[in-house]
GROMACS .gro file of C-alpha atoms in nm:
model
  428
    1UNK     CA    1   8.431  12.194   9.059
    2UNK     CA    2   8.115  12.329   8.893
    3UNK     CA    3   7.957  12.062   8.679
    4UNK     CA    4   7.790  12.164   8.352
    5UNK     CA    5   7.417  12.116   8.336
    6UNK     CA    6   7.216  11.967   8.051
    7UNK     CA    7   7.259  12.114   7.704
    8UNK     CA    8   7.025  12.400   7.613
    9UNK     CA    9   6.847  12.175   7.362
   10UNK     CA   10   6.714  11.967   7.652
   11UNK     CA   11   6.628  12.245   7.897
   12UNK     CA   12   6.280  12.321   7.762
   13UNK     CA   13   6.188  11.953   7.754
   14UNK     CA   14   6.313  11.908   8.111
   15UNK     CA   15   6.106  12.204   8.230
   16UNK     CA   16   5.798  12.062   8.057
   17UNK     CA   17   5.849  11.718   8.214
   18UNK     CA   18   5.894  11.861   8.564
   19UNK     CA   19   5.588  12.082   8.516
   20UNK     CA   20   5.377  11.783   8.412
   21UNK     CA   21   5.508  11.583   8.708
   22UNK     CA   22   5.407  11.859   8.950
   23UNK     CA   23   5.061  11.867   8.791
   24UNK     CA   24   5.032  11.492   8.847
   25UNK     CA   25   5.125  11.535   9.213
   26UNK     CA   26   4.877  11.821   9.249
   27UNK     CA   27   4.601  11.598   9.114
   28UNK     CA   28   4.666  11.369   9.412
   29UNK     CA   29   4.637  11.652   9.665
   30UNK     CA   30   4.451  11.483   9.952
   31UNK     CA   31   4.280  11.782  10.113
   32UNK     CA   32   4.021  11.859   9.843
   33UNK     CA   33   3.956  11.487   9.794
   34UNK     CA   34   3.880  11.441  10.164
   35UNK     CA   35   3.647  11.742  10.170
   36UNK     CA   36   3.455  11.616   9.867
   37UNK     CA   37   3.420  11.268  10.019
   38UNK     CA   38   3.297  11.397  10.355
   39UNK     CA   39   3.045  11.622  10.186
   40UNK     CA   40   2.909  11.314  10.011
   41UNK     CA   41   2.891  11.137  10.349
   42UNK     CA   42   2.749  11.431  10.546
   43UNK     CA   43   2.465  11.216  10.675
   44UNK     CA   44   2.710  10.984  10.855
   45UNK     CA   45   2.874  11.281  11.025
   46UNK     CA   46   2.538  11.423  11.131
   47UNK     CA   47   2.421  11.088  11.267
   48UNK     CA   48   2.732  11.028  11.480
   49UNK     CA   49   2.731  11.110  11.850
   50UNK     CA   50   3.108  11.155  11.846
   51UNK     CA   51   3.374  11.140  11.574
   52UNK     CA   52   3.710  10.978  11.638
   53UNK     CA   53   3.984  11.039  11.379
   54UNK     CA   54   4.272  10.801  11.314
   55UNK     CA   55   4.501  10.909  11.029
   56UNK     CA   56   4.823  10.748  10.912
   57UNK     CA   57   5.044  10.769  10.607
   58UNK     CA   58   5.239  11.040  10.431
   59UNK     CA   59   4.921  11.241  10.372
   60UNK     CA   60   4.791  11.199  10.729
   61UNK     CA   61   4.831  11.562  10.835
   62UNK     CA   62   4.692  11.708  10.513
   63UNK     CA   63   4.391  11.475  10.527
   64UNK     CA   64   4.328  11.551  10.895
   65UNK     CA   65   4.346  11.928  10.843
   66UNK     CA   66   4.093  11.901  10.561
   67UNK     CA   67   3.853  11.687  10.766
   68UNK     CA   68   3.845  11.884  11.093
   69UNK     CA   69   3.632  12.181  10.977
   70UNK     CA   70   3.360  11.944  10.857
   71UNK     CA   71   3.365  11.745  11.183
   72UNK     CA   72   3.340  12.054  11.400
   73UNK     CA   73   3.229  12.010  11.760
   74UNK     CA   74   3.166  11.639  11.724
   75UNK     CA   75   3.538  11.564  11.733
   76UNK     CA   76   3.618  11.348  12.036
   77UNK     CA   77   3.984  11.256  11.985
   78UNK     CA   78   4.225  11.244  11.693
   79UNK     CA   79   4.569  11.103  11.617
   80UNK     CA   80   4.773  11.151  11.299
   81UNK     CA   81   5.080  10.939  11.224
   82UNK     CA   82   5.321  11.049  10.950
   83UNK     CA   83   5.688  11.084  10.860
   84UNK     CA   84   5.903  11.375  10.976
   85UNK     CA   85   5.898  11.553  10.639
   86UNK     CA   86   5.518  11.579  10.641
   87UNK     CA   87   5.453  11.636  11.012
   88UNK     CA   88   5.284  11.962  11.120
   89UNK     CA   89   5.128  12.078  11.446
   90UNK     CA   90   4.748  12.049  11.441
   91UNK     CA   91   4.537  12.188  11.727
   92UNK     CA   92   4.347  11.914  11.906
   93UNK     CA   93   4.532  11.633  11.729
   94UNK     CA   94   4.809  11.409  11.862
   95UNK     CA   95   5.061  11.410  11.577
   96UNK     CA   96   5.313  11.125  11.598
   97UNK     CA   97   5.626  11.116  11.382
   98UNK     CA   98   5.729  10.767  11.274
   99UNK     CA   99   5.977  10.589  11.048
  100UNK     CA  100   5.964  10.521  10.674
  101UNK     CA  101   6.048  10.310  10.477
  102UNK     CA  102   6.139  10.109  10.786
  103UNK     CA  103   5.945  10.133  11.114
  104UNK     CA  104   6.106  10.282  11.424
  105UNK     CA  105   6.019  10.349  11.788
  106UNK     CA  106   5.782  10.622  11.674
  107UNK     CA  107   5.599  10.364  11.462
  108UNK     CA  108   5.566  10.141  11.767
  109UNK     CA  109   5.437  10.430  11.982
  110UNK     CA  110   5.190  10.515  11.706
  111UNK     CA  111   5.064  10.158  11.694
  112UNK     CA  112   4.986  10.161  12.067
  113UNK     CA  113   4.816  10.501  12.045
  114UNK     CA  114   4.598  10.389  11.756
  115UNK     CA  115   4.505  10.064  11.929
  116UNK     CA  116   4.396  10.247  12.242
  117UNK     CA  117   4.195  10.504  12.049
  118UNK     CA  118   4.021  10.239  11.836
  119UNK     CA  119   3.925  10.041  12.148
  120UNK     CA  120   3.769  10.353  12.300
  121UNK     CA  121   3.513  10.381  12.018
  122UNK     CA  122   3.157  10.322  12.138
  123UNK     CA  123   2.819  10.252  11.982
  124UNK     CA  124   2.699  10.569  11.812
  125UNK     CA  125   3.053  10.687  11.733
  126UNK     CA  126   3.190  10.732  11.385
  127UNK     CA  127   3.551  10.624  11.347
  128UNK     CA  128   3.695  10.824  11.058
  129UNK     CA  129   4.009  10.652  10.931
  130UNK     CA  130   4.227  10.850  10.691
  131UNK     CA  131   4.470  10.620  10.513
  132UNK     CA  132   4.753  10.700  10.273
  133UNK     CA  133   5.066  10.542  10.131
  134UNK     CA  134   5.349  10.468  10.371
  135UNK     CA  135   5.110  10.370  10.647
  136UNK     CA  136   5.240  10.013  10.668
  137UNK     CA  137   5.580  10.122  10.803
  138UNK     CA  138   5.459  10.429  10.990
  139UNK     CA  139   5.209  10.228  11.197
  140UNK     CA  140   5.367   9.929  11.369
  141UNK     CA  141   5.194   9.683  11.603
  142UNK     CA  142   5.390   9.354  11.592
  143UNK     CA  143   5.208   9.030  11.656
  144UNK     CA  144   5.289   8.839  11.974
  145UNK     CA  145   5.647   8.717  11.994
  146UNK     CA  146   5.786   8.975  11.751
  147UNK     CA  147   5.992   9.279  11.847
  148UNK     CA  148   6.042   9.607  11.667
  149UNK     CA  149   6.383   9.478  11.557
  150UNK     CA  150   6.212   9.173  11.405
  151UNK     CA  151   5.969   9.392  11.209
  152UNK     CA  152   6.255   9.611  11.083
  153UNK     CA  153   6.449   9.304  10.973
  154UNK     CA  154   6.146   9.153  10.800
  155UNK     CA  155   6.056   9.473  10.615
  156UNK     CA  156   6.415   9.542  10.514
  157UNK     CA  157   6.462   9.189  10.380
  158UNK     CA  158   6.147   9.206  10.169
  159UNK     CA  159   6.219   9.555  10.034
  160UNK     CA  160   6.577   9.469   9.937
  161UNK     CA  161   6.478   9.134   9.786
  162UNK     CA  162   6.273   9.283   9.503
  163UNK     CA  163   5.934   9.174   9.640
  164UNK     CA  164   5.646   9.382   9.501
  165UNK     CA  165   5.394   9.574   9.709
  166UNK     CA  166   5.134   9.296   9.692
  167UNK     CA  167   5.380   9.044   9.833
  168UNK     CA  168   5.519   9.279  10.098
  169UNK     CA  169   5.179   9.384  10.230
  170UNK     CA  170   5.047   9.027  10.218
  171UNK     CA  171   5.320   8.936  10.466
  172UNK     CA  172   5.278   9.251  10.674
  173UNK     CA  173   4.909   9.176  10.729
  174UNK     CA  174   4.989   8.850  10.902
  175UNK     CA  175   5.242   8.997  11.144
  176UNK     CA  176   5.033   9.283  11.280
  177UNK     CA  177   4.767   9.355  11.541
  178UNK     CA  178   4.623   9.634  11.321
  179UNK     CA  179   4.668   9.543  10.955
  180UNK     CA  180   4.445   9.311  10.755
  181UNK     CA  181   4.121   9.448  10.907
  182UNK     CA  182   4.228   9.419  11.268
  183UNK     CA  183   4.201   9.793  11.332
  184UNK     CA  184   3.835   9.771  11.234
  185UNK     CA  185   3.787   9.475  11.465
  186UNK     CA  186   3.913   9.679  11.761
  187UNK     CA  187   3.645   9.943  11.692
  188UNK     CA  188   3.368   9.694  11.620
  189UNK     CA  189   3.105   9.888  11.819
  190UNK     CA  190   3.136  10.200  11.602
  191UNK     CA  191   3.054  10.283  11.244
  192UNK     CA  192   3.371  10.315  11.034
  193UNK     CA  193   3.435  10.537  10.734
  194UNK     CA  194   3.779  10.495  10.581
  195UNK     CA  195   3.896  10.749  10.322
  196UNK     CA  196   4.195  10.620  10.128
  197UNK     CA  197   4.464  10.775   9.910
  198UNK     CA  198   4.582  10.472   9.714
  199UNK     CA  199   4.939  10.390   9.611
  200UNK     CA  200   4.874  10.029   9.505
  201UNK     CA  201   4.770   9.844   9.187
  202UNK     CA  202   4.399   9.855   9.103
  203UNK     CA  203   4.338  10.075   9.411
  204UNK     CA  204   4.281   9.760   9.616
  205UNK     CA  205   4.179   9.881   9.964
  206UNK     CA  206   4.305   9.554  10.114
  207UNK     CA  207   4.660   9.657  10.023
  208UNK     CA  208   4.685  10.032  10.094
  209UNK     CA  209   4.877  10.056  10.424
  210UNK     CA  210   4.815   9.679  10.444
  211UNK     CA  211   4.436   9.716  10.473
  212UNK     CA  212   4.366   9.814  10.836
  213UNK     CA  213   3.990   9.843  10.776
  214UNK     CA  214   3.952   9.585  10.498
  215UNK     CA  215   3.947   9.205  10.482
  216UNK     CA  216   4.274   9.018  10.443
  217UNK     CA  217   4.422   9.027  10.095
  218UNK     CA  218   4.559   8.673  10.104
  219UNK     CA  219   4.576   8.365  10.322
  220UNK     CA  220   4.839   8.257  10.573
  221UNK     CA  221   4.960   7.994  10.326
  222UNK     CA  222   5.015   8.263  10.063
  223UNK     CA  223   5.215   8.470  10.312
  224UNK     CA  224   5.422   8.161  10.388
  225UNK     CA  225   5.493   8.114  10.017
  226UNK     CA  226   5.619   8.474   9.993
  227UNK     CA  227   5.851   8.416  10.289
  228UNK     CA  228   5.985   8.102  10.123
  229UNK     CA  229   6.024   8.269   9.783
  230UNK     CA  230   6.249   8.540   9.923
  231UNK     CA  231   6.429   8.311  10.170
  232UNK     CA  232   6.313   8.498  10.479
  233UNK     CA  233   6.431   8.342  10.806
  234UNK     CA  234   6.204   8.045  10.881
  235UNK     CA  235   6.157   8.162  11.241
  236UNK     CA  236   5.913   8.426  11.114
  237UNK     CA  237   5.671   8.163  10.988
  238UNK     CA  238   5.589   8.053  11.343
  239UNK     CA  239   5.465   8.405  11.426
  240UNK     CA  240   5.211   8.429  11.141
  241UNK     CA  241   4.866   8.535  11.260
  242UNK     CA  242   4.557   8.354  11.136
  243UNK     CA  243   4.267   8.567  11.012
  244UNK     CA  244   3.969   8.650  11.231
  245UNK     CA  245   3.673   8.539  11.018
  246UNK     CA  246   3.430   8.750  11.222
  247UNK     CA  247   3.543   9.055  11.024
  248UNK     CA  248   3.379   8.955  10.698
  249UNK     CA  249   3.074   8.792  10.857
  250UNK     CA  250   2.964   9.042  11.120
  251UNK     CA  251   3.138   9.373  11.055
  252UNK     CA  252   3.152   9.451  10.685
  253UNK     CA  253   2.813   9.623  10.685
  254UNK     CA  254   2.943   9.879  10.939
  255UNK     CA  255   3.251   9.967  10.736
  256UNK     CA  256   3.285  10.173  10.420
  257UNK     CA  257   3.621  10.201  10.244
  258UNK     CA  258   3.634  10.484   9.989
  259UNK     CA  259   3.926  10.556   9.756
  260UNK     CA  260   3.956  10.936   9.722
  261UNK     CA  261   4.292  10.964   9.544
  262UNK     CA  262   4.507  10.732   9.334
  263UNK     CA  263   4.791  10.691   9.086
  264UNK     CA  264   4.535  10.646   8.810
  265UNK     CA  265   4.395  10.993   8.876
  266UNK     CA  266   4.744  11.144   8.862
  267UNK     CA  267   4.835  10.964   8.540
  268UNK     CA  268   4.512  11.073   8.374
  269UNK     CA  269   4.577  11.432   8.482
  270UNK     CA  270   4.927  11.429   8.331
  271UNK     CA  271   4.794  11.282   8.006
  272UNK     CA  272   4.518  11.543   7.983
  273UNK     CA  273   4.760  11.832   8.045
  274UNK     CA  274   4.999  11.700   7.782
  275UNK     CA  275   4.720  11.673   7.524
  276UNK     CA  276   4.613  12.029   7.600
  277UNK     CA  277   4.964  12.135   7.496
  278UNK     CA  278   4.933  11.964   7.161
  279UNK     CA  279   5.147  11.665   7.254
  280UNK     CA  280   5.068  11.319   7.118
  281UNK     CA  281   5.019  11.100   7.427
  282UNK     CA  282   5.096  10.729   7.465
  283UNK     CA  283   4.996  10.547   7.785
  284UNK     CA  284   5.265  10.287   7.845
  285UNK     CA  285   5.069  10.058   8.079
  286UNK     CA  286   4.794  10.060   8.339
  287UNK     CA  287   5.046   9.995   8.620
  288UNK     CA  288   5.423   9.988   8.575
  289UNK     CA  289   5.567   9.714   8.794
  290UNK     CA  290   5.834   9.448   8.805
  291UNK     CA  291   6.210   9.484   8.824
  292UNK     CA  292   6.348   9.823   8.717
  293UNK     CA  293   6.573   9.647   8.464
  294UNK     CA  294   6.271   9.513   8.277
  295UNK     CA  295   6.070   9.834   8.320
  296UNK     CA  296   6.351  10.046   8.174
  297UNK     CA  297   6.374   9.816   7.873
  298UNK     CA  298   5.998   9.824   7.821
  299UNK     CA  299   5.976  10.204   7.836
  300UNK     CA  300   6.278  10.251   7.610
  301UNK     CA  301   6.126  10.009   7.360
  302UNK     CA  302   5.801  10.208   7.358
  303UNK     CA  303   6.001  10.527   7.303
  304UNK     CA  304   6.178  10.375   7.000
  305UNK     CA  305   5.847  10.254   6.863
  306UNK     CA  306   5.688  10.600   6.877
  307UNK     CA  307   5.992  10.813   6.795
  308UNK     CA  308   5.902  10.800   6.426
  309UNK     CA  309   5.585  11.007   6.475
  310UNK     CA  310   5.607  11.370   6.371
  311UNK     CA  311   5.566  11.635   6.636
  312UNK     CA  312   5.606  11.613   7.015
  313UNK     CA  313   5.530  11.279   7.184
  314UNK     CA  314   5.478  11.191   7.550
  315UNK     CA  315   5.492  10.839   7.693
  316UNK     CA  316   5.325  10.834   8.035
  317UNK     CA  317   5.325  10.562   8.301
  318UNK     CA  318   5.257  10.519   8.670
  319UNK     CA  319   5.304  10.245   8.924
  320UNK     CA  320   5.576  10.099   9.142
  321UNK     CA  321   5.878   9.903   9.028
  322UNK     CA  322   6.113   9.696   9.241
  323UNK     CA  323   6.489   9.682   9.289
  324UNK     CA  324   6.700   9.386   9.395
  325UNK     CA  325   6.958   9.542   9.627
  326UNK     CA  326   7.289   9.358   9.634
  327UNK     CA  327   7.528   9.654   9.659
  328UNK     CA  328   7.610   9.909   9.925
  329UNK     CA  329   7.530  10.225   9.728
  330UNK     CA  330   7.259  10.486   9.765
  331UNK     CA  331   6.950  10.529   9.550
  332UNK     CA  332   6.588  10.435   9.493
  333UNK     CA  333   6.374  10.261   9.234
  334UNK     CA  334   6.304  10.583   9.038
  335UNK     CA  335   6.669  10.683   9.026
  336UNK     CA  336   6.774  10.337   8.914
  337UNK     CA  337   6.497  10.326   8.652
  338UNK     CA  338   6.611  10.660   8.506
  339UNK     CA  339   6.977  10.557   8.504
  340UNK     CA  340   6.895  10.226   8.335
  341UNK     CA  341   6.687  10.411   8.073
  342UNK     CA  342   6.982  10.640   7.996
  343UNK     CA  343   7.218  10.341   7.964
  344UNK     CA  344   6.971  10.155   7.742
  345UNK     CA  345   6.970  10.452   7.508
  346UNK     CA  346   7.342  10.409   7.454
  347UNK     CA  347   7.281  10.066   7.306
  348UNK     CA  348   7.006  10.186   7.073
  349UNK     CA  349   6.959  10.561   7.056
  350UNK     CA  350   6.630  10.749   7.024
  351UNK     CA  351   6.691  10.959   6.714
  352UNK     CA  352   6.546  11.284   6.846
  353UNK     CA  353   6.571  11.507   7.152
  354UNK     CA  354   6.420  11.342   7.459
  355UNK     CA  355   6.403  11.354   7.840
  356UNK     CA  356   6.285  11.085   8.079
  357UNK     CA  357   6.158  11.157   8.431
  358UNK     CA  358   6.077  10.900   8.699
  359UNK     CA  359   5.969  11.030   9.039
  360UNK     CA  360   5.789  10.937   9.357
  361UNK     CA  361   5.478  11.147   9.414
  362UNK     CA  362   5.569  11.173   9.783
  363UNK     CA  363   5.890  11.356   9.695
  364UNK     CA  364   6.116  11.084   9.830
  365UNK     CA  365   6.274  10.795   9.642
  366UNK     CA  366   6.401  10.525   9.875
  367UNK     CA  367   6.623  10.642  10.164
  368UNK     CA  368   6.733  10.959   9.980
  369UNK     CA  369   6.643  11.327   9.963
  370UNK     CA  370   6.554  11.303   9.592
  371UNK     CA  371   6.210  11.230   9.447
  372UNK     CA  372   6.374  11.050   9.156
  373UNK     CA  373   6.561  11.163   8.847
  374UNK     CA  374   6.529  11.322   8.505
  375UNK     CA  375   6.777  11.215   8.237
  376UNK     CA  376   6.844  11.305   7.874
  377UNK     CA  377   7.066  11.190   7.589
  378UNK     CA  378   7.365  11.368   7.740
  379UNK     CA  379   7.335  11.229   8.093
  380UNK     CA  380   7.575  10.937   8.064
  381UNK     CA  381   7.828  11.159   7.885
  382UNK     CA  382   7.823  11.401   8.182
  383UNK     CA  383   7.854  11.112   8.428
  384UNK     CA  384   8.167  10.976   8.261
  385UNK     CA  385   8.330  11.315   8.228
  386UNK     CA  386   8.287  11.408   8.592
  387UNK     CA  387   8.261  11.078   8.780
  388UNK     CA  388   8.309  10.702   8.769
  389UNK     CA  389   8.163  10.478   8.501
  390UNK     CA  390   7.782  10.483   8.556
  391UNK     CA  391   7.745  10.110   8.492
  392UNK     CA  392   7.990  10.043   8.777
  393UNK     CA  393   7.791  10.265   9.011
  394UNK     CA  394   7.469  10.095   8.901
  395UNK     CA  395   7.615   9.752   8.981
  396UNK     CA  396   7.662   9.875   9.339
  397UNK     CA  397   7.305  10.017   9.351
  398UNK     CA  398   7.464  10.363   9.362
  399UNK     CA  399   7.238  10.544   9.116
  400UNK     CA  400   7.223  10.852   9.340
  401UNK     CA  401   7.597  10.916   9.297
  402UNK     CA  402   7.581  10.877   8.920
  403UNK     CA  403   7.283  11.109   8.884
  404UNK     CA  404   7.426  11.367   9.123
  405UNK     CA  405   7.737  11.383   8.903
  406UNK     CA  406   7.531  11.454   8.591
  407UNK     CA  407   7.297  11.702   8.761
  408UNK     CA  408   6.996  11.479   8.703
  409UNK     CA  409   6.847  11.427   9.050
  410UNK     CA  410   6.485  11.537   9.083
  411UNK     CA  411   6.451  11.736   9.406
  412UNK     CA  412   6.099  11.837   9.511
  413UNK     CA  413   6.088  11.804   9.890
  414UNK     CA  414   5.800  11.632  10.069
  415UNK     CA  415   5.471  11.674   9.882
  416UNK     CA  416   5.222  11.574  10.150
  417UNK     CA  417   5.075  11.292   9.943
  418UNK     CA  418   5.172  10.950   9.809
  419UNK     CA  419   5.018  10.777   9.509
  420UNK     CA  420   5.320  10.572   9.398
  421UNK     CA  421   5.540  10.686   9.107
  422UNK     CA  422   5.504  10.872   8.778
  423UNK     CA  423   5.711  10.827   8.463
  424UNK     CA  424   5.712  11.093   8.189
  425UNK     CA  425   5.907  11.059   7.864
  426UNK     CA  426   5.898  11.360   7.630
  427UNK     CA  427   6.032  11.352   7.274
  428UNK     CA  428   6.062  11.668   7.065
   0.00000   0.00000   0.00000
């Protein structure tokens, strides 16, 4: 059966929304940002006897490729850890493919490789650390007494529980030999420059990839409270690592953490492009977070509030919502957010043509091949005509099936970056 697509009235709006989304992703392109940062730090490169590169995250390969020409002959060794969709062969670099959103054997192998390389750093070396979103799962070095299976179970429990990124990475820091500044501790004899593509609120370097070259974000007691809040097996609490206070006292002057890309930059780019097209722009929030149910209601409420304005209107947001997974279906936070927005519009309709897009800037939403979804006023009608009741699918966390039926999945492929999510609502 060939399913009908969106009505012609929505096609132009959908194209505009997708175009703006791609512009937001392009603004987070890591290569140019790395080049600009290294040019500003040229003196550190010149001063170094050798340069060691450790890159991890979904932008690891792109960041490494951008950095190598500026490092030149001073490169000693390099490793880049990323997911399969973003992995490329790089001459002179050990590229390791690892798991995301849950760690796998590749993540464990990557953790050992990074540990060994960090320990090899000597006085006079510059350790260049290239960090991007996804690094927490891709790089796995469990604390003593924990297995890879334990780390997978812990991560999966927290992700499915609805814990936010602050809570998840607070816990991760205390179960790792590399996170929470411990990577920097291993390379304590070298100078460290860490260039970071941020996918976290307020671009807090302690949270991106769980802060491998930054001080701990929160205490052991706070991590324990997160474990209790989400009813994580009590056996994990015995394996919590205490912080090494020497990091902040004796090492901070040798380390520089620099944010070179972020969700904020992408959001501002989308807003600027929309204004250039004569669209009235509303920024929904500085960082969209919380449960997708609440986020959908908030964004739909903002749409109703501004629907009365004459002319085209765009409501723009960025951030990272959470989903409480109780069903067995397939989907991700962006897909569920879009589906909930479409269902909310049935209760109180926006009285003009509109489309709503929610997508992950990495091109992947949860464990699916979609970046997210783009819905319109006819989406739920198409779902009911050619599939089960969308609310029933939503109750089983099966947003992917509902959106596939209506032709509303946003498919971009891997983008080579990761600065959380973008939401774009256009009203004509």
